[in-house]
Amino acid sequence: MNQNENLDQALEQIDLEKNLNRIKYKILVLSGKGGVGKSTVSANLALSLALNGNKVGLLDVDFHGPSIPRLMGLEGRQVDMKNDKLVPVNFSENLKVLSLGMLVQSRDAVIWRGPMKMGAIKQMLKDVEWGDLDYLIFDSPPGTGDEPLSVVQLVKNATGAVVVTTPQALSTSDVRRSIQFCEKLNLPVLGVIENMSGFVCPSCGATHDIFKTGGGESMSREMNVAFLGKIPIEPQIVQASDEGKPYVYHYGKSETAQSFLSIVEQLVEKIKGAKT
């Protein structure tokens, strides 16, 4: 590597750190298992924080299956440029959103190796006008591969991770690996969310544990990490997601939306308590 390349890398690092220093808290949403509703949790956590008056960014780094544009009703939205920087899409006054799905309009599969993913994530942090934020939420793909590893390597002062699971043993056994991933990289685990935890029948009001219940809570105790709460199976979430209507934004008075808000309160208390 010659002197000019070293200088370019040093300048890139300065720009990256300058951007990241304007963001107070950086939170990764992880899961070792696909299909647990991680992107839905990411979107609704970001929205809940924004509805509480925080300035929030939501960054989708799931390159092979970006769900955030659909969940947020932002499919087809173009990302603008300003002063040679990308400008995230404003969902609301307090919430900015960016996804590779907004940058790559083709519906073809993204076939990238690790270095390309690392470079893209670096650009989405360094060359994007995030501005001053209270929170930046990263929606990561399932597993412990290139994308979450790249985020942890690039965001050296990340606040921590929120880990999403469903109650059944098949999910919790995989999600344990996400917690181990965090431990090996010295990334604090802020807590575990148990999604799809029980179904309340809209007709009779009885609760049915379709995927069992309590598995995420038990795993949290065994792994000695905080348990943030349970989110029940809610058909309206599926409908709202398919229609691009973020759940807590459109159904804020529902019990499930209140579950999200309660989880956010615990998360904020934990983060701010760690800072004091």
Coordinates of C-alpha atoms in Angstrom, one line a residue:
M1 CA 0.0 0.0 0.0
N2 CA 1.5 3.4 -1.0
Q3 CA 1.5 6.6 0.9
N4 CA -1.5 8.1 -1.1
E5 CA -3.6 5.0 -0.3
N6 CA -2.8 5.3 3.4
L7 CA -3.8 9.0 3.3
D8 CA -7.1 8.2 1.5
Q9 CA -7.9 5.6 4.1
A10 CA -7.1 8.0 7.0
L11 CA -9.3 10.7 5.5
E12 CA -12.1 8.2 5.0
Q13 CA -11.9 7.1 8.6
I14 CA -12.0 10.8 9.8
D15 CA -15.2 11.4 7.7
L16 CA -16.7 8.2 9.1
E17 CA -16.0 9.1 12.7
K18 CA -17.2 12.6 12.2
N19 CA -20.6 11.3 11.0
L20 CA -20.9 8.7 13.7
N21 CA -20.0 11.2 16.4
R22 CA -23.2 13.1 15.7
I23 CA -25.2 10.0 16.7
K24 CA -25.6 9.3 20.4
Y25 CA -26.7 5.7 20.5
K26 CA -26.1 3.0 17.8
I27 CA -28.1 -0.2 18.3
L28 CA -28.0 -3.4 16.2
V29 CA -31.0 -5.6 16.0
L30 CA -29.9 -9.2 15.6
S31 CA -31.2 -12.7 15.4
G32 CA -29.5 -16.0 14.8
K33 CA -32.7 -17.3 13.2
G34 CA -34.6 -16.1 10.1
G35 CA -38.4 -15.7 10.2
V36 CA -38.6 -14.3 13.8
G37 CA -39.9 -10.9 12.8
K38 CA -36.6 -9.1 13.3
S39 CA -37.2 -6.4 10.6
T40 CA -40.7 -5.8 12.0
V41 CA -39.2 -5.4 15.5
S42 CA -36.5 -3.0 14.1
A43 CA -39.0 -0.9 12.3
N44 CA -41.4 -0.6 15.3
L45 CA -38.6 0.0 17.8
A46 CA -37.3 2.9 15.6
L47 CA -40.8 4.3 15.2
S48 CA -41.6 4.0 19.0
L49 CA -38.4 5.9 19.7
A50 CA -39.3 8.6 17.2
L51 CA -42.8 8.9 18.5
N52 CA -41.3 9.6 21.9
G53 CA -39.6 12.7 20.5
N54 CA -36.2 11.2 19.7
K55 CA -34.4 11.9 16.4
V56 CA -33.9 8.4 14.9
G57 CA -32.3 6.8 11.9
L58 CA -33.2 3.3 10.6
L59 CA -30.5 1.6 8.5
D60 CA -31.3 -1.6 6.7
V61 CA -28.1 -3.6 6.1
D62 CA -29.9 -6.8 5.0
F63 CA -28.6 -6.7 1.4
H64 CA -30.1 -10.0 0.3
G65 CA -33.6 -9.5 1.6
P66 CA -34.2 -5.8 2.5
S67 CA -37.6 -5.6 4.1
I68 CA -37.6 -2.1 5.6
P69 CA -38.8 -0.2 2.4
R70 CA -41.9 -2.5 2.2
L71 CA -42.5 -2.4 6.0
M72 CA -42.3 1.4 6.1
G73 CA -44.4 2.0 2.9
L74 CA -41.3 3.5 1.2
E75 CA -41.0 1.1 -1.8
G76 CA -40.0 3.0 -4.9
R77 CA -38.8 6.1 -3.0
Q78 CA -35.6 7.6 -4.5
V79 CA -32.7 8.7 -2.3
D80 CA -31.5 12.3 -3.1
M81 CA -28.0 13.7 -3.1
K82 CA -26.9 16.9 -1.3
N83 CA -23.3 18.2 -1.2
D84 CA -22.0 14.9 -2.5
K85 CA -23.8 12.9 0.2
L86 CA -26.9 10.7 0.2
V87 CA -29.9 12.0 2.0
P88 CA -32.0 9.3 3.8
V89 CA -35.7 9.2 3.2
N90 CA -37.8 11.0 5.8
F91 CA -40.6 8.8 7.1
S92 CA -41.6 11.5 9.5
E93 CA -40.1 14.6 11.1
N94 CA -38.2 12.4 13.6
L95 CA -37.4 9.3 11.6
K96 CA -34.9 8.9 8.7
V97 CA -34.7 5.6 6.7
L98 CA -32.1 4.1 4.4
S99 CA -31.9 0.7 2.8
L100 CA -30.0 -0.9 0.0
G101 CA -33.4 -1.6 -1.4
M102 CA -33.8 2.1 -2.0
L103 CA -30.4 2.3 -3.8
V104 CA -30.6 -0.7 -6.0
Q105 CA -33.8 -0.6 -8.0
S106 CA -33.4 -3.9 -9.7
R107 CA -35.3 -6.8 -8.2
D108 CA -32.5 -9.2 -9.2
A109 CA -30.6 -11.0 -6.4
V110 CA -27.7 -9.2 -4.8
I111 CA -24.7 -11.5 -5.1
W112 CA -21.9 -9.9 -3.1
R113 CA -18.9 -11.2 -1.2
G114 CA -17.9 -9.9 2.3
P115 CA -15.6 -7.0 1.1
M116 CA -18.3 -5.5 -1.1
K117 CA -20.8 -5.6 1.8
M118 CA -18.2 -4.0 4.1
G119 CA -17.6 -1.2 1.6
A120 CA -21.4 -0.6 1.1
I121 CA -22.0 -0.4 4.9
K122 CA -19.1 2.0 5.2
Q123 CA -20.6 4.2 2.5
M124 CA -24.0 4.1 4.2
L125 CA -22.4 5.4 7.3
K126 CA -19.8 7.8 5.9
D127 CA -21.4 9.2 2.8
V128 CA -25.0 9.7 4.1
E129 CA -26.3 12.9 5.7
W130 CA -27.7 11.4 8.9
G131 CA -27.2 14.6 10.8
D132 CA -27.6 14.8 14.6
L133 CA -29.5 11.7 15.8
D134 CA -30.4 10.3 19.2
Y135 CA -30.6 6.7 17.9
L136 CA -29.5 4.8 14.8
I137 CA -31.1 1.4 14.5
F138 CA -29.4 -1.2 12.3
D139 CA -31.7 -3.9 10.9
S140 CA -29.3 -6.8 10.3
P141 CA -29.9 -10.1 8.4
P142 CA -30.2 -13.4 10.3
G143 CA -27.0 -15.0 11.5
T144 CA -23.6 -13.8 12.6
G145 CA -22.1 -13.1 9.1
D146 CA -20.6 -10.3 7.2
E147 CA -23.2 -7.6 7.8
P148 CA -23.4 -7.5 11.6
L149 CA -19.6 -8.1 11.8
S150 CA -19.0 -5.2 9.4
V151 CA -21.2 -2.9 11.5
V152 CA -19.4 -3.8 14.7
Q153 CA -16.0 -3.3 13.1
L154 CA -16.9 0.1 11.6
V155 CA -19.0 1.4 14.6
K156 CA -16.4 1.1 17.3
N157 CA -18.5 2.7 20.0
A158 CA -21.7 0.9 19.3
T159 CA -24.2 1.1 22.2
G160 CA -25.2 -2.6 22.0
A161 CA -27.5 -5.2 20.5
V162 CA -31.1 -6.1 20.8
V163 CA -31.6 -9.8 20.1
V164 CA -34.9 -11.1 18.7
T165 CA -36.2 -14.7 19.1
T166 CA -39.4 -16.6 19.1
P167 CA -40.3 -18.9 22.0
Q168 CA -39.6 -22.3 20.6
A169 CA -36.3 -24.2 21.3
L170 CA -35.4 -24.3 17.6
S171 CA -35.2 -20.5 17.6
T172 CA -33.7 -19.9 21.0
S173 CA -30.8 -22.4 20.3
D174 CA -29.9 -20.4 17.2
V175 CA -30.3 -17.1 18.9
R176 CA -27.8 -18.1 21.6
R177 CA -25.2 -17.8 18.9
S178 CA -26.0 -14.1 18.4
I179 CA -25.4 -13.5 22.1
Q180 CA -22.1 -15.4 21.9
F181 CA -21.3 -13.3 18.8
C182 CA -21.8 -10.2 20.9
E183 CA -19.7 -11.5 23.8
K184 CA -16.8 -12.4 21.5
L185 CA -16.8 -8.9 19.9
N186 CA -17.3 -7.1 23.3
L187 CA -20.7 -5.7 22.1
P188 CA -23.1 -5.2 25.0
V189 CA -26.3 -7.2 24.8
L190 CA -29.0 -4.7 25.7
G191 CA -31.7 -7.4 25.9
V192 CA -33.8 -10.1 24.3
I193 CA -37.2 -9.7 22.8
E194 CA -39.5 -12.7 22.5
N195 CA -41.6 -12.2 19.4
M196 CA -44.7 -14.2 18.4
S197 CA -45.3 -15.0 22.0
G198 CA -48.8 -16.2 22.4
F199 CA -51.9 -15.5 20.3
V200 CA -55.0 -13.8 21.8
C201 CA -58.1 -15.0 20.0
P202 CA -60.0 -11.9 18.8
S203 CA -63.3 -13.8 19.1
C204 CA -63.1 -15.4 22.6
G205 CA -60.2 -13.6 24.1
A206 CA -58.4 -16.8 25.1
T207 CA -54.6 -16.9 24.7
H208 CA -53.1 -19.8 22.7
D209 CA -49.4 -20.5 22.9
I210 CA -48.9 -21.5 19.2
F211 CA -45.1 -21.4 19.4
K212 CA -45.0 -22.1 23.2
T213 CA -44.1 -19.2 25.4
G214 CA -41.3 -18.2 27.7
G215 CA -38.4 -19.7 25.7
G216 CA -36.8 -16.3 25.1
E217 CA -37.2 -15.4 28.8
S218 CA -35.6 -18.7 30.0
M219 CA -32.7 -18.3 27.5
S220 CA -32.1 -14.8 28.8
R221 CA -31.8 -16.0 32.3
E222 CA -29.5 -18.8 31.3
M223 CA -27.3 -16.5 29.2
N224 CA -27.4 -13.8 32.0
V225 CA -28.7 -11.1 29.7
A226 CA -31.7 -8.8 30.2
F227 CA -35.2 -9.8 29.0
L228 CA -37.0 -6.8 27.5
G229 CA -40.4 -8.3 27.0
K230 CA -42.8 -10.3 24.8
I231 CA -44.7 -9.3 21.7
P232 CA -47.8 -11.5 20.9
I233 CA -48.8 -12.8 17.5
E234 CA -51.0 -10.2 16.0
P235 CA -52.7 -10.7 12.6
Q236 CA -52.9 -6.9 12.2
I237 CA -49.1 -6.7 12.2
V238 CA -49.0 -9.0 9.2
Q239 CA -51.6 -7.0 7.4
A240 CA -50.1 -3.7 8.3
S241 CA -46.6 -4.9 7.2
D242 CA -47.9 -6.1 3.8
E243 CA -49.6 -2.8 3.3
G244 CA -46.6 -0.7 4.3
K245 CA -48.3 0.7 7.3
P246 CA -45.9 0.5 10.3
Y247 CA -47.8 -1.0 13.2
V248 CA -47.2 1.3 16.1
Y249 CA -47.7 4.3 13.9
H250 CA -51.2 3.2 12.7
Y251 CA -52.4 1.1 15.6
G252 CA -50.8 2.9 18.5
K253 CA -53.6 2.2 21.0
S254 CA -53.6 -1.6 20.6
E255 CA -52.2 -3.9 23.3
T256 CA -49.4 -5.1 21.0
A257 CA -48.3 -1.5 20.2
Q258 CA -48.2 -0.9 24.0
S259 CA -46.0 -3.9 24.3
F260 CA -43.5 -2.3 21.9
L261 CA -43.7 1.0 23.8
S262 CA -43.1 -0.8 27.1
I263 CA -40.0 -2.6 25.6
V264 CA -38.7 0.8 24.3
E265 CA -39.1 2.3 27.8
Q266 CA -37.0 -0.5 29.3
L267 CA -34.4 -0.2 26.5
V268 CA -34.0 3.6 27.0
E269 CA -33.7 3.1 30.8
K270 CA -31.0 0.5 30.3
I271 CA -29.1 2.6 27.8
K272 CA -29.2 5.8 29.9
G273 CA -28.5 3.9 33.1
A274 CA -25.3 2.5 31.6
K275 CA -24.2 6.0 30.7
T276 CA -24.5 7.3 34.2

